[in-house]
Amino acid sequence: AKRAGRARWVLFDDSMHERVVRALEVEGDLRRALKEDELFVVYQPVVDLADRCLVGVEALVRWRHPQRGLVPPGEFIAIAEESGLIDALGAFVLETACRQFVQWQQRLGAAGPKQLAVNMSRAQLQRNGLVEDVRAVLQANGMTPAHLQLEVTESLAAQDERVQTTLRELKALGVRLALDDFGTGYSSLACLHQMPVDTVKVDRSFVKHAETVEYHRVLIEATIRVARTMGMTTVAEGIETEGQAELMRTLTCDRGQGYLFARPLEAAELERWAAAQAQH
Ligand code: C2E
Ligand code: CA
Ligand code: CA
Ligand code: CA
């Protein structure tokens, strides 16, 4: 039925046809990319807003395509989800990032990141066996569960019963959970206390206009207050200016992440960045 639906669309909509063809191309390419080591992981620092010290990193996947160059995840995560490739992709990111994190603990010590955030997609959370896979990766690398933070989006954490169960199992394992892109989903502030999360990440779109749009600032303030009441840590995403960093700090947001502090960095760059930071 889905195929027939698609085919009908294609007859009427050229751009839809192009999109489907393009998605199939990307899917084939991505299959190869996983085999040929074209994917890699970059790490964006998360800092304490009070003293700008490194607290953690967020792992973000990248694809170095032989012809098309660097492809951003926005262009292939959704396709990976639809085609089932997200399992392999997710496992690659988790394994790579955990191994790297443990290396940093050994090499950088106190100057290194204290927490590693990894993004989880809907398909990963809905699959049986995710909890076992996470446990196995932690064990294989000798990584403390509390050092791993899995990030899920608001709409995902709120809706699905199955996902809720998985999240509770992950928590029982000792892994930390973060609510990503807060403010953009369907659920409201009133639901925040029901979420089994330790951290709330205020979406970049709110941070961006926090200085000029009062509603955004008020929403951020309320989010931080509720989160604090629940004992959750708050992170402001996409901080690009000193003004934004200062405002978020004034609003008592705990942590910040954004181009002002650092872009996502390759592992070697992150190491240099962390070492330089530690000198100050
Ligand atoms: P996200 O989880 O919200 O990640 C933050 C995104 O904001 C990253 O984009 C990061 O590069 C970008 N960013 C950070 N600071 C700034 C800033 O100051 N200004 C601006 N304009 N952007 C900033 P990226 O790496 O392109 O990733 C986009 C999305 O793709 C992520 O959003 C996440 O939802 C998804 N993604 C990335 N890596 C993975 C992964 O390994 N697995 C899964 N499932 N999803 C991933
Ligand atoms: Ca994230
Ligand atoms: Ca986010
Ligand atoms: Ca986002």
Tab-separated table of C-alpha atoms and ligand atoms in Angstrom:
chain	number	residue	atom	x	y	z
A	1	ALA	CA	0.000	0.000	0.000
A	2	LYS	CA	2.890	2.269	0.810
A	3	ARG	CA	4.474	1.586	-2.530
A	4	ALA	CA	1.271	2.323	-4.398
A	5	GLY	CA	0.932	5.532	-2.422
A	6	ARG	CA	4.425	6.530	-3.322
A	7	ALA	CA	4.016	5.674	-6.977
A	8	ARG	CA	0.875	7.783	-7.194
A	9	TRP	CA	2.667	10.705	-5.660
A	10	VAL	CA	5.511	10.343	-8.090
A	11	LEU	CA	3.122	10.725	-11.015
A	12	PHE	CA	1.961	14.074	-9.794
A	13	ASP	CA	4.969	15.504	-8.083
A	14	ASP	CA	8.337	15.731	-9.767
A	15	SER	CA	10.149	17.041	-6.738
A	16	MET	CA	8.781	14.137	-4.682
A	17	HIS	CA	10.121	11.773	-7.323
A	18	GLU	CA	13.500	13.425	-7.103
A	19	ARG	CA	13.441	13.136	-3.348
A	20	VAL	CA	12.691	9.411	-3.458
A	21	VAL	CA	15.433	8.752	-6.017
A	22	ARG	CA	17.852	10.850	-4.001
A	23	ALA	CA	16.962	8.995	-0.780
A	24	LEU	CA	17.629	5.657	-2.486
A	25	GLU	CA	20.982	6.939	-3.733
A	26	VAL	CA	21.949	8.127	-0.283
A	27	GLU	CA	20.871	4.805	1.224
A	28	GLY	CA	23.126	2.859	-1.146
A	29	ASP	CA	25.967	5.282	-0.505
A	30	LEU	CA	25.493	5.046	3.244
A	31	ARG	CA	25.623	1.257	3.133
A	32	ARG	CA	29.026	1.570	1.488
A	33	ALA	CA	30.108	4.345	3.855
A	34	LEU	CA	29.571	2.065	6.859
A	35	LYS	CA	31.762	-0.596	5.255
A	36	GLU	CA	34.448	1.718	3.930
A	37	ASP	CA	35.109	3.797	7.041
A	38	GLU	CA	33.716	7.011	5.583
A	39	LEU	CA	31.902	7.816	8.816
A	40	PHE	CA	33.643	9.410	11.761
A	41	VAL	CA	32.741	11.123	14.996
A	42	VAL	CA	33.377	14.706	16.078
A	43	TYR	CA	33.074	16.020	19.632
A	44	GLN	CA	31.640	19.338	20.728
A	45	PRO	CA	32.664	20.642	24.158
A	46	VAL	CA	29.999	21.363	26.773
A	47	VAL	CA	31.202	23.904	29.333
A	48	ASP	CA	30.200	25.031	32.795
A	49	LEU	CA	28.625	28.466	32.210
A	50	ALA	CA	29.971	29.830	35.504
A	51	ASP	CA	33.676	29.243	34.781
A	52	ARG	CA	33.734	28.087	31.113
A	53	CYS	CA	35.525	24.885	32.101
A	54	LEU	CA	35.050	21.756	30.012
A	55	VAL	CA	32.541	19.382	31.566
A	56	GLY	CA	31.655	17.059	28.739
A	57	VAL	CA	31.472	16.463	25.006
A	58	GLU	CA	28.660	15.582	22.634
A	59	ALA	CA	29.488	13.021	19.958
A	60	LEU	CA	28.185	13.981	16.504
A	61	VAL	CA	28.500	11.779	13.447
A	62	ARG	CA	30.082	12.979	10.192
A	63	TRP	CA	30.308	11.470	6.747
A	64	ARG	CA	33.246	12.114	4.479
A	65	HIS	CA	31.810	11.218	1.075
A	66	PRO	CA	34.396	10.477	-1.632
A	67	GLN	CA	32.622	12.697	-4.189
A	68	ARG	CA	30.343	14.969	-2.219
A	69	GLY	CA	32.725	15.878	0.575
A	70	LEU	CA	31.507	16.379	4.118
A	71	VAL	CA	27.813	15.501	4.435
A	72	PRO	CA	25.989	16.825	7.536
A	73	PRO	CA	23.904	14.370	9.615
A	74	GLY	CA	20.732	16.303	8.810
A	75	GLU	CA	21.063	14.882	5.312
A	76	PHE	CA	21.409	11.211	6.193
A	77	ILE	CA	20.139	10.384	9.712
A	78	ALA	CA	16.505	10.304	8.599
A	79	ILE	CA	17.390	8.073	5.640
A	80	ALA	CA	19.402	5.802	7.916
A	81	GLU	CA	16.333	5.520	10.158
A	82	GLU	CA	13.960	4.665	7.345
A	83	SER	CA	16.267	2.088	5.806
A	84	GLY	CA	17.237	0.333	9.030
A	85	LEU	CA	20.861	1.406	8.693
A	86	ILE	CA	20.535	3.463	11.874
A	87	ASP	CA	21.309	0.403	14.009
A	88	ALA	CA	24.716	-0.034	12.448
A	89	LEU	CA	25.311	3.707	12.404
A	90	GLY	CA	24.240	4.103	16.033
A	91	ALA	CA	26.412	1.207	17.143
A	92	PHE	CA	29.378	2.704	15.281
A	93	VAL	CA	28.965	6.092	16.983
A	94	LEU	CA	28.449	4.593	20.442
A	95	GLU	CA	31.447	2.286	20.206
A	96	THR	CA	33.762	4.868	18.687
A	97	ALA	CA	32.807	7.577	21.167
A	98	CYS	CA	33.052	5.345	24.258
A	99	ARG	CA	36.453	4.047	23.235
A	100	GLN	CA	37.646	7.605	22.627
A	101	PHE	CA	36.222	8.854	25.908
A	102	VAL	CA	38.018	6.207	27.950
A	103	GLN	CA	41.269	7.024	26.130
A	104	TRP	CA	40.824	10.665	27.079
A	105	GLN	CA	40.212	9.758	30.693
A	106	GLN	CA	43.521	7.930	30.719
A	107	ARG	CA	45.487	10.507	28.718
A	108	LEU	CA	43.971	13.827	29.840
A	109	GLY	CA	42.809	13.044	33.352
A	110	ALA	CA	41.254	16.075	35.034
A	111	ALA	CA	41.713	18.180	31.868
A	112	GLY	CA	39.546	15.814	29.844
A	113	PRO	CA	35.757	15.604	29.461
A	114	LYS	CA	33.912	14.109	32.424
A	115	GLN	CA	30.866	13.102	30.474
A	116	LEU	CA	30.097	11.794	27.005
A	117	ALA	CA	26.780	12.554	25.304
A	118	VAL	CA	25.568	10.350	22.445
A	119	ASN	CA	22.398	10.970	20.403
A	120	MET	CA	19.779	8.223	20.183
A	121	SER	CA	17.239	8.024	17.412
A	122	ARG	CA	13.708	6.716	17.641
A	123	ALA	CA	14.501	3.519	15.751
A	124	GLN	CA	17.357	2.697	18.116
A	125	LEU	CA	15.176	3.137	21.187
A	126	GLN	CA	12.358	1.063	19.763
A	127	ARG	CA	14.549	-1.900	18.995
A	128	ASN	CA	14.930	-4.843	21.333
A	129	GLY	CA	18.383	-5.269	22.701
A	130	LEU	CA	19.521	-1.654	22.875
A	131	VAL	CA	19.995	-1.849	26.636
A	132	GLU	CA	22.106	-5.002	26.253
A	133	ASP	CA	24.196	-3.362	23.539
A	134	VAL	CA	24.850	-0.309	25.700
A	135	ARG	CA	25.791	-2.518	28.635
A	136	ALA	CA	28.181	-4.494	26.437
A	137	VAL	CA	29.884	-1.395	25.037
A	138	LEU	CA	30.379	0.071	28.511
A	139	GLN	CA	31.773	-3.201	29.790
A	140	ALA	CA	34.080	-3.758	26.817
A	141	ASN	CA	35.606	-0.313	27.355
A	142	GLY	CA	35.606	-0.321	31.136
A	143	MET	CA	33.488	2.820	31.108
A	144	THR	CA	31.471	3.969	34.129
A	145	PRO	CA	27.765	4.046	33.130
A	146	ALA	CA	27.218	7.440	34.790
A	147	HIS	CA	29.751	8.972	32.410
A	148	LEU	CA	27.530	8.193	29.436
A	149	GLN	CA	24.607	10.456	28.649
A	150	LEU	CA	22.142	9.355	26.020
A	151	GLU	CA	20.207	12.168	24.363
A	152	VAL	CA	16.615	11.716	23.243
A	153	THR	CA	14.220	14.276	21.861
A	154	GLU	CA	11.257	15.537	23.764
A	155	SER	CA	8.531	14.111	21.526
A	156	LEU	CA	10.240	10.725	21.621
A	157	ALA	CA	10.598	10.521	25.379
A	158	ALA	CA	7.030	11.685	25.951
A	159	GLN	CA	4.966	9.509	23.674
A	160	ASP	CA	5.963	5.915	23.247
A	161	GLU	CA	5.267	3.387	26.027
A	162	ARG	CA	7.922	1.026	24.693
A	163	VAL	CA	10.490	3.815	24.615
A	164	GLN	CA	9.608	4.745	28.206
A	165	THR	CA	10.385	1.203	29.308
A	166	THR	CA	13.724	1.232	27.500
A	167	LEU	CA	14.591	4.575	29.087
A	168	ARG	CA	13.834	3.215	32.544
A	169	GLU	CA	16.041	0.189	31.862
A	170	LEU	CA	18.866	2.440	30.727
A	171	LYS	CA	18.504	4.474	33.907
A	172	ALA	CA	18.611	1.299	35.962
A	173	LEU	CA	21.887	0.511	34.219
A	174	GLY	CA	23.237	3.785	35.593
A	175	VAL	CA	23.388	5.628	32.279
A	176	ARG	CA	22.290	9.291	32.312
A	177	LEU	CA	19.545	10.611	30.064
A	178	ALA	CA	19.133	14.035	28.496
A	179	LEU	CA	16.095	15.597	26.884
A	180	ASP	CA	17.371	17.105	23.618
A	181	ASP	CA	15.991	20.141	21.766
A	182	PHE	CA	13.660	21.071	24.632
A	183	GLY	CA	10.969	23.556	23.632
A	184	THR	CA	10.532	22.331	20.067
A	185	GLY	CA	8.375	19.253	20.683
A	186	TYR	CA	4.727	18.730	21.457
A	187	SER	CA	4.897	18.198	25.159
A	188	SER	CA	4.904	21.063	27.570
A	189	LEU	CA	6.734	22.167	30.627
A	190	ALA	CA	4.022	20.462	32.662
A	191	CYS	CA	5.256	17.063	31.427
A	192	LEU	CA	8.878	17.657	32.321
A	193	HIS	CA	8.537	16.150	35.785
A	194	GLN	CA	7.338	12.851	34.273
A	195	MET	CA	10.403	12.453	32.100
A	196	PRO	CA	12.998	10.034	33.433
A	197	VAL	CA	15.817	12.434	32.500
A	198	ASP	CA	18.747	13.947	34.367
A	199	THR	CA	19.461	16.795	31.981
A	200	VAL	CA	17.392	19.196	29.871
A	201	LYS	CA	18.933	20.774	26.778
A	202	VAL	CA	17.242	24.027	25.809
A	203	ASP	CA	16.975	24.120	22.025
A	204	ARG	CA	19.137	26.456	19.990
A	205	SER	CA	16.099	28.201	18.484
A	206	PHE	CA	15.145	29.498	21.943
A	207	VAL	CA	18.664	30.483	22.901
A	208	LYS	CA	19.022	32.335	19.611
A	209	HIS	CA	16.181	34.747	20.365
A	210	ALA	CA	16.416	34.786	24.136
A	211	GLU	CA	17.799	38.323	24.164
A	212	THR	CA	15.142	39.801	21.873
A	213	VAL	CA	11.978	37.720	22.222
A	214	GLU	CA	10.565	37.981	25.722
A	215	TYR	CA	8.449	34.844	25.368
A	216	HIS	CA	11.574	32.807	24.654
A	217	ARG	CA	13.395	34.212	27.646
A	218	VAL	CA	10.412	33.546	29.888
A	219	LEU	CA	10.114	29.981	28.607
A	220	ILE	CA	13.802	29.376	29.248
A	221	GLU	CA	13.492	30.803	32.753
A	222	ALA	CA	10.504	28.583	33.516
A	223	THR	CA	12.252	25.518	32.066
A	224	ILE	CA	15.297	26.108	34.205
A	225	ARG	CA	13.186	26.596	37.315
A	226	VAL	CA	11.176	23.393	36.775
A	227	ALA	CA	14.321	21.439	35.880
A	228	ARG	CA	16.080	22.655	39.004
A	229	THR	CA	13.110	21.665	41.163
A	230	MET	CA	13.347	18.180	39.679
A	231	GLY	CA	17.077	18.038	40.359
A	232	MET	CA	17.917	18.136	36.660
A	233	THR	CA	20.922	19.804	35.053
A	234	THR	CA	20.272	22.398	32.323
A	235	VAL	CA	22.276	22.948	29.144
A	236	ALA	CA	21.807	25.803	26.668
A	237	GLU	CA	22.458	24.714	23.076
A	238	GLY	CA	23.788	26.804	20.216
A	239	ILE	CA	25.392	29.634	22.176
A	240	GLU	CA	27.110	31.809	19.578
A	241	THR	CA	27.614	35.162	21.304
A	242	GLU	CA	28.931	36.503	24.610
A	243	GLY	CA	25.538	38.121	25.115
A	244	GLN	CA	23.782	34.778	24.911
A	245	ALA	CA	26.298	33.130	27.234
A	246	GLU	CA	25.928	35.922	29.762
A	247	LEU	CA	22.129	35.856	29.614
A	248	MET	CA	21.976	32.088	30.021
A	249	ARG	CA	24.329	32.307	32.960
A	250	THR	CA	22.169	35.028	34.517
A	251	LEU	CA	19.136	32.791	34.040
A	252	THR	CA	21.124	30.217	36.092
A	253	CYS	CA	21.492	27.701	33.294
A	254	ASP	CA	24.213	25.256	34.367
A	255	ARG	CA	25.998	24.486	31.135
A	256	GLY	CA	26.483	25.790	27.632
A	257	GLN	CA	27.355	24.411	24.237
A	258	GLY	CA	27.888	26.351	21.036
A	259	TYR	CA	30.240	27.911	18.522
A	260	LEU	CA	31.212	30.637	21.035
A	261	PHE	CA	33.041	27.996	23.057
A	262	ALA	CA	33.955	25.519	20.335
A	263	ARG	CA	32.632	23.911	17.175
A	264	PRO	CA	32.395	20.137	16.991
A	265	LEU	CA	36.040	19.006	16.821
A	266	GLU	CA	37.840	15.944	15.548
A	267	ALA	CA	39.315	13.843	18.358
A	268	ALA	CA	42.866	15.208	18.027
A	269	GLU	CA	41.598	18.803	17.928
A	270	LEU	CA	39.453	18.237	21.007
A	271	GLU	CA	42.496	16.981	22.841
A	272	ARG	CA	44.469	20.120	21.989
A	273	TRP	CA	41.486	22.317	22.888
A	274	ALA	CA	41.065	20.624	26.268
A	275	ALA	CA	44.777	20.850	27.046
A	276	ALA	CA	44.866	24.568	26.147
A	277	GLN	CA	41.751	25.236	28.255
A	278	ALA	CA	43.246	23.521	31.251
A	279	GLN	CA	46.201	25.965	31.195
A	280	HIS	CA	43.916	28.930	31.931
B	1	C2E	P1	21.615	17.945	18.012
B	1	C2E	O1	21.674	16.687	18.791
B	1	C2E	O2	20.703	19.015	18.500
B	1	C2E	O3	23.117	18.458	17.923
B	1	C2E	C1	23.500	19.811	17.974
B	1	C2E	C2	23.678	20.371	16.583
B	1	C2E	O4	23.859	21.789	16.669
B	1	C2E	C3	24.916	19.840	15.861
B	1	C2E	O5	24.624	19.814	14.466
B	1	C2E	C4	25.943	20.939	16.156
B	1	C2E	O6	26.993	20.966	15.218
B	1	C2E	C5	25.068	22.141	16.055
B	1	C2E	N1	25.592	23.287	16.806
B	1	C2E	C6	26.291	23.279	17.956
B	1	C2E	N2	26.578	24.529	18.371
B	1	C2E	C7	26.021	25.360	17.458
B	1	C2E	C8	25.975	26.797	17.332
B	1	C2E	O7	26.484	27.555	18.155
B	1	C2E	N3	25.301	27.284	16.252
B	1	C2E	C9	24.719	26.479	15.316
B	1	C2E	N4	24.118	27.051	14.289
B	1	C2E	N5	24.757	25.114	15.408
B	1	C2E	C10	25.400	24.570	16.468
B	1	C2E	P2	24.959	18.539	13.576
B	1	C2E	O8	26.254	17.924	14.009
B	1	C2E	O9	24.805	18.945	12.151
B	1	C2E	O10	23.820	17.504	13.964
B	1	C2E	C11	22.481	17.759	13.649
B	1	C2E	C12	21.576	16.744	14.292
B	1	C2E	O11	21.796	15.438	13.744
B	1	C2E	C13	21.823	16.585	15.792
B	1	C2E	O12	21.189	17.640	16.487
B	1	C2E	C14	21.213	15.229	16.043
B	1	C2E	O13	19.826	15.325	16.167
B	1	C2E	C15	21.551	14.493	14.751
B	1	C2E	N6	22.769	13.673	14.977
B	1	C2E	C16	24.071	14.022	14.906
B	1	C2E	N7	24.875	12.968	15.180
B	1	C2E	C17	24.050	11.920	15.462
B	1	C2E	C18	24.265	10.554	15.842
B	1	C2E	O14	25.393	10.067	16.009
B	1	C2E	N8	23.140	9.776	16.023
B	1	C2E	C19	21.885	10.290	15.878
B	1	C2E	N9	20.831	9.467	16.078
B	1	C2E	N10	21.652	11.571	15.540
B	1	C2E	C20	22.705	12.382	15.336
B	2	CA	CA	21.983	16.193	20.906
B	3	CA	CA	19.934	19.452	20.494
B	4	CA	CA	18.659	19.727	17.161
